[in-house]
Amino acid sequence: GAGVSQSPSNKVTEKGKDVELRCDPISGHTALYWYRQRLGQGLEFLIYFQGNSAPDKSGLPSDRFSAERTGESVSTLTIQRTQQEDSAVYLCASSLKGNQPQHFGDGTRLSIL
Amino acid sequence: KNEVEQSPQNLTAQEGEFITINCSYSVGISALHWLQQHPGGGIVSLFMLSSGKKKHGRLIATINIQEKHSSLHITASHPRDSAVYICAVRPFWYSGGGADGLTFGKGTHLIIQP
């Protein structure tokens, strides 16, 4: 497709389970970002990938959160031992390179019961 | 700590009115973004700017680097402009170059009534 694709679009899981969220960036985009938006709150930066450089993980809220990216393609965000406060919409964005306009996916709505 | 403040938080206006949304930030930046988030949640990038002014259709974005302030204007507003408008900045940390994650304002919820 032409845009950033995220899956699943919705995920409901029990507290304590691990979840994995997927992002397919726009082809050719070297920069990829993960953000989180809690209900009624603003967006929060989580992690940034740029090409083969070490990712900027400064926004990850705890060591239960991790992310990987294969080359300049798919990225997965993993949350281990989920907590109720992890409930949010997780958004992925990509850009041609760093410091360029970002193209956002539709997000994954994560609900922790 | 970088703070991004938007005003107003909520704005209701009549169709055709000229709309201004303001954004102030507290640290040096390398770029400022204006984003639009539709009621369904999708986010669209409207502008990225680091100086001066940009125009796209009925939308105009300006930035004053010295005053650490940006405005988003909508001319001849229309009900389809109803959305949350988000200001985000890319801080420039002089010690380490660019930190590439954006810092976001809380958004301005705009409603344009017909």
PDB file of C-alpha atoms in Angstrom:
ATOM      1  CA  GLY A   1       0.000   0.000   0.000  1.00  0.00           C
ATOM      2  CA  ALA A   2       0.927   3.647  -0.281  1.00  0.00           C
ATOM      3  CA  GLY A   3       0.731   4.556   3.393  1.00  0.00           C
ATOM      4  CA  VAL A   4       2.017   3.395   6.760  1.00  0.00           C
ATOM      5  CA  SER A   5       0.275   0.192   7.745  1.00  0.00           C
ATOM      6  CA  GLN A   6      -0.185  -0.968  11.330  1.00  0.00           C
ATOM      7  CA  SER A   7      -1.539  -4.222  12.667  1.00  0.00           C
ATOM      8  CA  PRO A   8      -3.576  -5.233  14.443  1.00  0.00           C
ATOM      9  CA  SER A   9      -5.922  -2.254  14.408  1.00  0.00           C
ATOM     10  CA  ASN A  10      -7.336  -3.321  17.761  1.00  0.00           C
ATOM     11  CA  LYS A  11      -5.947  -5.582  20.458  1.00  0.00           C
ATOM     12  CA  VAL A  12      -7.603  -6.606  23.703  1.00  0.00           C
ATOM     13  CA  THR A  13      -5.568  -8.668  26.124  1.00  0.00           C
ATOM     14  CA  GLU A  14      -5.371  -9.577  29.759  1.00  0.00           C
ATOM     15  CA  LYS A  15      -3.053  -7.895  32.215  1.00  0.00           C
ATOM     16  CA  GLY A  16       0.286  -9.667  32.375  1.00  0.00           C
ATOM     17  CA  LYS A  17       0.290 -10.933  28.795  1.00  0.00           C
ATOM     18  CA  ASP A  18       2.857  -9.902  26.220  1.00  0.00           C
ATOM     19  CA  VAL A  19       1.743  -8.079  23.061  1.00  0.00           C
ATOM     20  CA  GLU A  20       3.448  -7.383  19.773  1.00  0.00           C
ATOM     21  CA  LEU A  21       2.439  -4.525  17.488  1.00  0.00           C
ATOM     22  CA  ARG A  22       3.554  -4.266  13.891  1.00  0.00           C
ATOM     23  CA  CYS A  23       4.331  -1.339  11.617  1.00  0.00           C
ATOM     24  CA  ASP A  24       5.016  -1.405   7.887  1.00  0.00           C
ATOM     25  CA  PRO A  25       6.463   1.961   6.886  1.00  0.00           C
ATOM     26  CA  ILE A  26       6.240   3.562   3.477  1.00  0.00           C
ATOM     27  CA  SER A  27       8.708   1.922   1.135  1.00  0.00           C
ATOM     28  CA  GLY A  28      11.962   3.856   0.958  1.00  0.00           C
ATOM     29  CA  HIS A  29      11.435   5.669   4.243  1.00  0.00           C
ATOM     30  CA  THR A  30      14.543   5.281   6.355  1.00  0.00           C
ATOM     31  CA  ALA A  31      13.137   6.889   9.518  1.00  0.00           C
ATOM     32  CA  LEU A  32      10.507   5.183  11.658  1.00  0.00           C
ATOM     33  CA  TYR A  33       8.889   6.417  14.869  1.00  0.00           C
ATOM     34  CA  TRP A  34       6.649   4.885  17.519  1.00  0.00           C
ATOM     35  CA  TYR A  35       4.323   7.083  19.579  1.00  0.00           C
ATOM     36  CA  ARG A  36       1.702   6.440  22.236  1.00  0.00           C
ATOM     37  CA  GLN A  37      -1.539   8.316  22.825  1.00  0.00           C
ATOM     38  CA  ARG A  38      -3.428   7.596  26.006  1.00  0.00           C
ATOM     39  CA  LEU A  39      -7.120   8.448  26.153  1.00  0.00           C
ATOM     40  CA  GLY A  40      -7.611  12.193  26.328  1.00  0.00           C
ATOM     41  CA  GLN A  41      -3.872  12.823  26.344  1.00  0.00           C
ATOM     42  CA  GLY A  42      -1.328  14.139  23.867  1.00  0.00           C
ATOM     43  CA  LEU A  43       1.061  12.033  21.847  1.00  0.00           C
ATOM     44  CA  GLU A  44       4.222  10.721  23.512  1.00  0.00           C
ATOM     45  CA  PHE A  45       7.391   9.764  21.684  1.00  0.00           C
ATOM     46  CA  LEU A  46       8.566   6.207  22.356  1.00  0.00           C
ATOM     47  CA  ILE A  47      11.375   5.233  19.993  1.00  0.00           C
ATOM     48  CA  TYR A  48      13.000   6.284  16.716  1.00  0.00           C
ATOM     49  CA  PHE A  49      14.867   4.227  14.103  1.00  0.00           C
ATOM     50  CA  GLN A  50      17.052   5.784  11.420  1.00  0.00           C
ATOM     51  CA  GLY A  51      18.633   3.456   8.922  1.00  0.00           C
ATOM     52  CA  ASN A  52      21.273   1.269  10.528  1.00  0.00           C
ATOM     53  CA  SER A  53      22.017   3.682  13.366  1.00  0.00           C
ATOM     54  CA  ALA A  54      21.376   2.738  16.975  1.00  0.00           C
ATOM     55  CA  PRO A  55      17.751   3.572  17.770  1.00  0.00           C
ATOM     56  CA  ASP A  56      16.812   6.502  20.002  1.00  0.00           C
ATOM     57  CA  LYS A  57      15.034   4.709  22.856  1.00  0.00           C
ATOM     58  CA  SER A  58      14.793   7.737  25.126  1.00  0.00           C
ATOM     59  CA  GLY A  59      10.991   7.727  25.166  1.00  0.00           C
ATOM     60  CA  LEU A  60      10.397   4.126  26.215  1.00  0.00           C
ATOM     61  CA  PRO A  61       8.584   4.290  29.588  1.00  0.00           C
ATOM     62  CA  SER A  62       9.991   1.102  31.107  1.00  0.00           C
ATOM     63  CA  ASP A  63      12.085  -1.962  30.338  1.00  0.00           C
ATOM     64  CA  ARG A  64       8.864  -3.835  29.541  1.00  0.00           C
ATOM     65  CA  PHE A  65       8.832  -1.933  26.252  1.00  0.00           C
ATOM     66  CA  SER A  66      11.137  -2.841  23.378  1.00  0.00           C
ATOM     67  CA  ALA A  67      11.154  -2.419  19.632  1.00  0.00           C
ATOM     68  CA  GLU A  68      13.000  -3.832  16.693  1.00  0.00           C
ATOM     69  CA  ARG A  69      13.302  -2.919  13.081  1.00  0.00           C
ATOM     70  CA  THR A  70      14.535  -5.147  10.280  1.00  0.00           C
ATOM     71  CA  GLY A  71      16.731  -3.029   8.039  1.00  0.00           C
ATOM     72  CA  GLU A  72      14.593  -0.235   6.672  1.00  0.00           C
ATOM     73  CA  SER A  73      11.340  -2.159   6.674  1.00  0.00           C
ATOM     74  CA  VAL A  74       8.991  -3.645   9.237  1.00  0.00           C
ATOM     75  CA  SER A  75       9.145  -2.690  12.894  1.00  0.00           C
ATOM     76  CA  THR A  76       7.615  -4.427  15.888  1.00  0.00           C
ATOM     77  CA  LEU A  77       6.885  -2.870  19.268  1.00  0.00           C
ATOM     78  CA  THR A  78       6.707  -5.411  22.086  1.00  0.00           C
ATOM     79  CA  ILE A  79       5.200  -4.811  25.491  1.00  0.00           C
ATOM     80  CA  GLN A  80       5.907  -7.487  28.062  1.00  0.00           C
ATOM     81  CA  ARG A  81       3.801  -8.212  31.152  1.00  0.00           C
ATOM     82  CA  THR A  82       1.215  -5.636  30.126  1.00  0.00           C
ATOM     83  CA  GLN A  83      -0.334  -3.358  32.728  1.00  0.00           C
ATOM     84  CA  GLN A  84      -3.614  -1.470  32.579  1.00  0.00           C
ATOM     85  CA  GLU A  85      -1.766   1.823  32.177  1.00  0.00           C
ATOM     86  CA  ASP A  86      -0.410   0.491  28.871  1.00  0.00           C
ATOM     87  CA  SER A  87      -3.889   0.898  27.369  1.00  0.00           C
ATOM     88  CA  ALA A  88      -3.518   3.461  24.605  1.00  0.00           C
ATOM     89  CA  VAL A  89      -3.374   3.943  20.865  1.00  0.00           C
ATOM     90  CA  TYR A  90       0.100   3.120  19.581  1.00  0.00           C
ATOM     91  CA  LEU A  91       0.977   5.071  16.459  1.00  0.00           C
ATOM     92  CA  CYS A  92       3.762   4.460  14.002  1.00  0.00           C
ATOM     93  CA  ALA A  93       5.086   7.076  11.599  1.00  0.00           C
ATOM     94  CA  SER A  94       7.743   7.066   8.926  1.00  0.00           C
ATOM     95  CA  SER A  95       9.605   9.719   6.989  1.00  0.00           C
ATOM     96  CA  LEU A  96      11.982   9.728   4.058  1.00  0.00           C
ATOM     97  CA  LYS A  97      14.801  10.486   6.478  1.00  0.00           C
ATOM     98  CA  GLY A  98      15.177  12.139   9.863  1.00  0.00           C
ATOM     99  CA  ASN A  99      13.716  15.622  10.355  1.00  0.00           C
ATOM    100  CA  GLN A 100      11.286  15.319   7.458  1.00  0.00           C
ATOM    101  CA  PRO A 101       7.456  15.402   7.456  1.00  0.00           C
ATOM    102  CA  GLN A 102       6.137  12.259   9.079  1.00  0.00           C
ATOM    103  CA  HIS A 103       3.434  10.005   7.675  1.00  0.00           C
ATOM    104  CA  PHE A 104       1.309   8.336  10.322  1.00  0.00           C
ATOM    105  CA  GLY A 105      -0.400   4.967  10.381  1.00  0.00           C
ATOM    106  CA  ASP A 106      -3.918   4.582  11.744  1.00  0.00           C
ATOM    107  CA  GLY A 107      -2.604   3.149  14.991  1.00  0.00           C
ATOM    108  CA  THR A 108      -3.238   0.070  17.103  1.00  0.00           C
ATOM    109  CA  ARG A 109      -5.767   0.523  19.869  1.00  0.00           C
ATOM    110  CA  LEU A 110      -4.536  -1.573  22.796  1.00  0.00           C
ATOM    111  CA  SER A 111      -6.855  -2.366  25.688  1.00  0.00           C
ATOM    112  CA  ILE A 112      -5.572  -4.166  28.766  1.00  0.00           C
ATOM    113  CA  LEU A 113      -8.282  -5.796  30.863  1.00  0.00           C
TER     114      LEU A 113
ATOM    115  CA  LYS B   1      12.573  20.011  29.943  1.00  0.00           C
ATOM    116  CA  ASN B   2      10.850  21.004  26.719  1.00  0.00           C
ATOM    117  CA  GLU B   3       7.280  22.208  27.092  1.00  0.00           C
ATOM    118  CA  VAL B   4       4.912  22.741  24.183  1.00  0.00           C
ATOM    119  CA  GLU B   5       1.868  24.815  25.019  1.00  0.00           C
ATOM    120  CA  GLN B   6      -1.070  25.287  22.701  1.00  0.00           C
ATOM    121  CA  SER B   7      -3.908  27.741  22.932  1.00  0.00           C
ATOM    122  CA  PRO B   8      -6.783  27.669  22.932  1.00  0.00           C
ATOM    123  CA  GLN B   9      -7.465  24.109  24.112  1.00  0.00           C
ATOM    124  CA  ASN B  10     -10.945  24.218  22.603  1.00  0.00           C
ATOM    125  CA  LEU B  11     -12.355  26.497  19.927  1.00  0.00           C
ATOM    126  CA  THR B  12     -15.826  26.623  18.430  1.00  0.00           C
ATOM    127  CA  ALA B  13     -16.425  28.966  15.511  1.00  0.00           C
ATOM    128  CA  GLN B  14     -18.898  29.594  12.735  1.00  0.00           C
ATOM    129  CA  GLU B  15     -18.288  28.545   9.160  1.00  0.00           C
ATOM    130  CA  GLY B  16     -16.321  31.182   7.294  1.00  0.00           C
ATOM    131  CA  GLU B  17     -14.478  32.574  10.290  1.00  0.00           C
ATOM    132  CA  PHE B  18     -10.724  33.123  10.337  1.00  0.00           C
ATOM    133  CA  ILE B  19      -9.140  30.725  12.827  1.00  0.00           C
ATOM    134  CA  THR B  20      -5.854  31.117  14.699  1.00  0.00           C
ATOM    135  CA  ILE B  21      -4.247  28.429  16.855  1.00  0.00           C
ATOM    136  CA  ASN B  22      -1.105  29.247  18.801  1.00  0.00           C
ATOM    137  CA  CYS B  23       1.859  27.177  19.904  1.00  0.00           C
ATOM    138  CA  SER B  24       4.689  28.168  22.245  1.00  0.00           C
ATOM    139  CA  TYR B  25       7.697  26.073  23.166  1.00  0.00           C
ATOM    140  CA  SER B  26      10.519  26.430  25.625  1.00  0.00           C
ATOM    141  CA  VAL B  27      13.735  25.098  24.021  1.00  0.00           C
ATOM    142  CA  GLY B  28      15.633  25.568  20.796  1.00  0.00           C
ATOM    143  CA  ILE B  29      14.245  23.512  17.975  1.00  0.00           C
ATOM    144  CA  SER B  30      15.298  22.324  14.564  1.00  0.00           C
ATOM    145  CA  ALA B  31      11.736  21.985  13.253  1.00  0.00           C
ATOM    146  CA  LEU B  32       8.112  22.508  14.192  1.00  0.00           C
ATOM    147  CA  HIS B  33       5.249  20.381  12.889  1.00  0.00           C
ATOM    148  CA  TRP B  34       1.552  21.059  12.666  1.00  0.00           C
ATOM    149  CA  LEU B  35      -0.563  17.919  12.551  1.00  0.00           C
ATOM    150  CA  GLN B  36      -4.287  17.336  12.124  1.00  0.00           C
ATOM    151  CA  GLN B  37      -6.021  14.487  13.922  1.00  0.00           C
ATOM    152  CA  HIS B  38      -9.446  13.596  12.592  1.00  0.00           C
ATOM    153  CA  PRO B  39     -12.285  12.366  14.836  1.00  0.00           C
ATOM    154  CA  GLY B  40     -11.579   8.807  13.689  1.00  0.00           C
ATOM    155  CA  GLY B  41      -8.024   9.129  14.986  1.00  0.00           C
ATOM    156  CA  GLY B  42      -6.019   9.393  11.756  1.00  0.00           C
ATOM    157  CA  ILE B  43      -3.166  11.896  11.854  1.00  0.00           C
ATOM    158  CA  VAL B  44      -2.081  13.951   8.876  1.00  0.00           C
ATOM    159  CA  SER B  45       1.012  16.118   8.704  1.00  0.00           C
ATOM    160  CA  LEU B  46       0.034  19.635   7.616  1.00  0.00           C
ATOM    161  CA  PHE B  47       3.301  21.536   7.816  1.00  0.00           C
ATOM    162  CA  MET B  48       6.889  21.192   8.875  1.00  0.00           C
ATOM    163  CA  LEU B  49       8.735  24.477   9.217  1.00  0.00           C
ATOM    164  CA  SER B  50      11.840  25.902  10.764  1.00  0.00           C
ATOM    165  CA  SER B  51      11.479  29.553   9.775  1.00  0.00           C
ATOM    166  CA  GLY B  52       9.131  32.023   8.167  1.00  0.00           C
ATOM    167  CA  LYS B  53       5.800  31.042   6.757  1.00  0.00           C
ATOM    168  CA  LYS B  54       4.207  28.271   4.710  1.00  0.00           C
ATOM    169  CA  LYS B  55       0.849  28.188   2.951  1.00  0.00           C
ATOM    170  CA  HIS B  56      -1.191  25.284   1.653  1.00  0.00           C
ATOM    171  CA  GLY B  57      -4.673  26.031   0.391  1.00  0.00           C
ATOM    172  CA  ARG B  58      -6.600  27.740   3.190  1.00  0.00           C
ATOM    173  CA  LEU B  59      -3.985  26.867   5.792  1.00  0.00           C
ATOM    174  CA  ILE B  60      -1.090  29.122   6.755  1.00  0.00           C
ATOM    175  CA  ALA B  61       1.623  28.345   9.314  1.00  0.00           C
ATOM    176  CA  THR B  62       4.068  30.881  10.672  1.00  0.00           C
ATOM    177  CA  ILE B  63       6.947  30.585  13.088  1.00  0.00           C
ATOM    178  CA  ASN B  64       9.006  33.105  15.034  1.00  0.00           C
ATOM    179  CA  ILE B  65      12.173  31.368  16.174  1.00  0.00           C
ATOM    180  CA  GLN B  66      13.312  34.204  18.426  1.00  0.00           C
ATOM    181  CA  GLU B  67      10.012  34.277  20.288  1.00  0.00           C
ATOM    182  CA  LYS B  68       9.655  30.458  20.236  1.00  0.00           C
ATOM    183  CA  HIS B  69       6.137  30.771  18.880  1.00  0.00           C
ATOM    184  CA  SER B  70       4.151  29.447  15.937  1.00  0.00           C
ATOM    185  CA  SER B  71       0.626  30.030  14.687  1.00  0.00           C
ATOM    186  CA  LEU B  72      -1.651  28.016  12.451  1.00  0.00           C
ATOM    187  CA  HIS B  73      -4.302  29.995  10.578  1.00  0.00           C
ATOM    188  CA  ILE B  74      -7.319  28.695   8.714  1.00  0.00           C
ATOM    189  CA  THR B  75      -9.045  31.087   6.330  1.00  0.00           C
ATOM    190  CA  ALA B  76     -12.703  30.686   5.319  1.00  0.00           C
ATOM    191  CA  SER B  77     -13.156  27.842   7.820  1.00  0.00           C
ATOM    192  CA  HIS B  78     -15.467  24.967   6.948  1.00  0.00           C
ATOM    193  CA  PRO B  79     -17.097  22.219   9.036  1.00  0.00           C
ATOM    194  CA  ARG B  80     -14.711  19.681   7.478  1.00  0.00           C
ATOM    195  CA  ASP B  81     -11.867  21.561   9.225  1.00  0.00           C
ATOM    196  CA  SER B  82     -13.235  20.275  12.540  1.00  0.00           C
ATOM    197  CA  ALA B  83     -10.430  18.224  14.091  1.00  0.00           C
ATOM    198  CA  VAL B  84      -7.724  18.321  16.729  1.00  0.00           C
ATOM    199  CA  TYR B  85      -4.728  20.383  15.632  1.00  0.00           C
ATOM    200  CA  ILE B  86      -1.443  19.374  17.199  1.00  0.00           C
ATOM    201  CA  CYS B  87       1.789  21.312  17.415  1.00  0.00           C
ATOM    202  CA  ALA B  88       4.977  19.272  17.778  1.00  0.00           C
ATOM    203  CA  VAL B  89       8.616  20.285  17.931  1.00  0.00           C
ATOM    204  CA  ARG B  90      11.902  18.554  17.285  1.00  0.00           C
ATOM    205  CA  PRO B  91      14.236  19.856  20.003  1.00  0.00           C
ATOM    206  CA  PHE B  92      17.791  20.639  19.103  1.00  0.00           C
ATOM    207  CA  TRP B  93      20.041  19.576  21.948  1.00  0.00           C
ATOM    208  CA  TYR B  94      23.271  21.441  21.391  1.00  0.00           C
ATOM    209  CA  SER B  95      25.329  18.844  23.197  1.00  0.00           C
ATOM    210  CA  GLY B  96      24.221  15.985  21.049  1.00  0.00           C
ATOM    211  CA  GLY B  97      22.793  17.319  17.844  1.00  0.00           C
ATOM    212  CA  GLY B  98      19.236  16.375  17.011  1.00  0.00           C
ATOM    213  CA  ALA B  99      16.963  14.310  19.213  1.00  0.00           C
ATOM    214  CA  ASP B 100      14.630  12.966  16.653  1.00  0.00           C
ATOM    215  CA  GLY B 101      11.507  12.196  18.598  1.00  0.00           C
ATOM    216  CA  LEU B 102       8.917  14.931  18.548  1.00  0.00           C
ATOM    217  CA  THR B 103       7.539  16.617  21.665  1.00  0.00           C
ATOM    218  CA  PHE B 104       3.831  17.263  21.298  1.00  0.00           C
ATOM    219  CA  GLY B 105       1.398  19.834  22.560  1.00  0.00           C
ATOM    220  CA  LYS B 106      -1.897  18.594  23.964  1.00  0.00           C
ATOM    221  CA  GLY B 107      -3.771  19.745  20.877  1.00  0.00           C
ATOM    222  CA  THR B 108      -6.488  22.254  20.075  1.00  0.00           C
ATOM    223  CA  HIS B 109      -9.942  20.810  19.564  1.00  0.00           C
ATOM    224  CA  LEU B 110     -11.579  22.846  16.779  1.00  0.00           C
ATOM    225  CA  ILE B 111     -15.267  22.687  15.907  1.00  0.00           C
ATOM    226  CA  ILE B 112     -16.596  24.646  12.951  1.00  0.00           C
ATOM    227  CA  GLN B 113     -20.352  24.965  13.002  1.00  0.00           C
ATOM    228  CA  PRO B 114     -22.288  25.398   9.745  1.00  0.00           C
TER     229      PRO B 114
END
